[in-house]
Amino acid sequence: MPQSDQGAAKDRYALIPRTAIFLRRGDEYLLLKGAPSKRLWAGKYNGVGGHVERGEDLLSAARRELLEETGLAADLWLCGTVLVDAGQTGIGLFVFCGENAEGEIKTGAEGSVEWVNRNKISALPVVEDLPALLEKIHAMKRGDPPFAARSYYDENDRLNLVFAA
């Protein structure tokens, strides 16, 4: 279908695709602690990930982001999607899980990466949605259907992460 027939309109989201990758090793997850110089999430723990570049598919983008930010390669699969309401623009967050990491961990401009036991995450400075996402991911097994969720801030500026039933 040509671009003119895609139904793009001002009353619909313009969607920006991003990836989030959570490698797991038993009860541990590889998390990125944002560099102090980062504009967003400085000093906070989050998954690894970033923007999908034009011409990339989602899995290739996740693999690239993982390698760029951690120095690792892993067996990745799509475990969920989150539609983030950011006003007239939406963020399509494609969440990947991974296991069997290979390579040497490196630290880059985005921050430092480290394996964190999931029981210690509540004591760390984390991005707002990380605890709920990790709880959902930790309950999943490879081959489970991907989850679907939406994320938005309410009138009191509280984050709401709602998983589809």
XYZ file of C-alpha atoms in Angstrom:
165
model
C 0.000 0.000 0.000
C 1.554 3.347 -0.975
C 2.261 5.992 1.644
C -0.696 8.078 0.440
C -3.052 5.223 1.404
C -1.612 4.581 4.890
C -4.168 6.739 6.726
C -1.685 9.131 8.331
C -3.622 12.031 9.842
C -3.083 14.737 12.462
C -5.568 13.085 14.856
C -3.551 9.833 14.884
C -0.260 9.002 16.542
C 2.968 9.503 14.733
C 4.799 6.526 16.211
C 8.508 6.488 17.066
C 9.846 2.914 17.340
C 12.287 2.075 20.142
C 13.691 -1.107 21.631
C 14.258 -2.160 25.233
C 16.348 -5.245 25.904
C 16.438 -7.239 29.134
C 19.041 -9.986 29.258
C 18.508 -12.472 32.030
C 20.739 -14.970 33.742
C 18.700 -16.842 36.343
C 17.412 -14.170 38.743
C 19.786 -11.528 37.389
C 19.146 -8.932 34.696
C 21.669 -6.896 32.777
C 20.793 -3.262 33.410
C 22.302 0.004 32.286
C 22.984 2.689 34.888
C 22.628 5.963 33.000
C 25.743 8.098 32.751
C 25.705 11.238 34.938
C 25.815 13.361 31.776
C 22.628 11.889 30.260
C 19.762 14.315 29.702
C 17.223 11.665 30.722
C 17.574 9.024 33.437
C 21.045 10.101 34.612
C 22.146 7.746 37.387
C 19.038 5.564 37.025
C 18.904 1.900 36.084
C 17.037 0.811 32.982
C 17.132 -1.844 30.328
C 19.398 -1.466 27.339
C 17.975 -0.091 24.120
C 17.279 2.842 21.884
C 15.839 4.061 18.620
C 15.121 1.931 15.597
C 16.988 3.490 12.683
C 15.374 3.951 9.284
C 15.820 0.769 7.250
C 16.197 -1.531 10.291
C 13.788 -4.200 11.417
C 13.049 -4.417 15.135
C 15.204 -7.455 15.898
C 18.206 -6.034 14.034
C 17.807 -2.753 15.927
C 17.679 -4.590 19.269
C 20.786 -6.601 18.405
C 22.632 -3.438 17.328
C 21.659 -1.515 20.466
C 22.678 -4.428 22.684
C 26.092 -4.680 21.032
C 26.679 -0.899 21.025
C 25.725 -0.373 24.661
C 27.081 -3.546 26.256
C 29.529 -5.250 23.899
C 27.365 -8.383 24.094
C 25.378 -10.481 21.675
C 22.544 -12.724 22.854
C 19.638 -14.870 21.781
C 16.783 -12.305 21.692
C 13.024 -12.644 21.263
C 10.134 -10.206 21.389
C 8.452 -10.497 24.777
C 6.141 -7.491 24.648
C 5.087 -4.115 23.332
C 4.279 -0.894 25.152
C 2.543 2.049 23.512
C 3.793 5.135 25.331
C 1.480 8.140 25.099
C 3.715 11.153 24.526
C 1.053 13.596 23.314
C 0.579 13.739 19.547
C 3.564 11.455 19.184
C 3.557 7.936 20.530
C 6.515 5.756 21.342
C 6.246 2.147 20.214
C 8.471 0.354 22.717
C 9.348 -3.153 21.555
C 10.576 -5.132 24.554
C 13.016 -7.962 23.919
C 14.196 -10.625 26.334
C 17.464 -12.390 25.907
C 19.610 -15.182 27.250
C 22.931 -16.845 26.483
C 24.933 -13.608 26.387
C 28.277 -13.777 24.619
C 31.152 -11.303 24.592
C 32.872 -8.989 27.039
C 30.839 -6.357 28.869
C 31.954 -2.841 28.013
C 30.981 0.542 29.377
C 30.066 3.271 26.926
C 28.823 6.838 26.754
C 25.287 5.760 27.698
C 26.438 4.481 31.096
C 27.692 1.372 32.825
C 26.103 -2.062 32.565
C 25.926 -4.610 35.335
C 24.150 -7.808 36.272
C 21.643 -7.023 39.038
C 19.711 -9.577 41.088
C 16.011 -8.814 40.712
C 15.549 -8.887 44.501
C 17.893 -5.873 44.812
C 16.205 -3.711 42.200
C 13.770 -2.136 44.688
C 16.740 -0.588 46.533
C 18.169 1.043 43.386
C 17.306 4.295 41.608
C 15.372 3.026 38.584
C 13.244 4.461 35.798
C 9.585 4.459 36.778
C 8.336 1.543 34.724
C 11.275 -0.828 35.305
C 9.869 -2.717 38.340
C 6.550 -3.483 36.619
C 8.215 -4.480 33.346
C 10.695 -6.787 35.065
C 7.946 -8.389 37.121
C 6.043 -9.167 33.929
C 9.162 -10.369 32.087
C 10.372 -12.520 34.967
C 7.080 -14.439 34.974
C 7.440 -15.215 31.263
C 9.003 -18.230 29.621
C 10.427 -18.273 26.157
C 7.599 -19.116 23.765
C 4.938 -17.322 25.815
C 2.882 -14.886 23.753
C 4.190 -11.305 23.946
C 2.432 -8.974 26.363
C 0.792 -5.738 25.246
C 0.657 -2.624 27.409
C 0.196 1.105 27.296
C 1.910 3.763 29.344
C 0.669 7.258 30.163
C 0.782 9.929 32.851
C -2.461 10.837 34.624
C -3.611 14.315 35.695
C -1.448 14.027 38.845
C 1.687 13.238 36.783
C 1.710 9.617 37.972
C 2.878 6.986 35.540
C 0.331 4.323 34.637
C 1.491 1.135 32.951
C -1.549 -0.917 31.973
C -1.139 -4.442 30.662
C -3.809 -5.830 28.345
C -5.730 -8.770 29.753
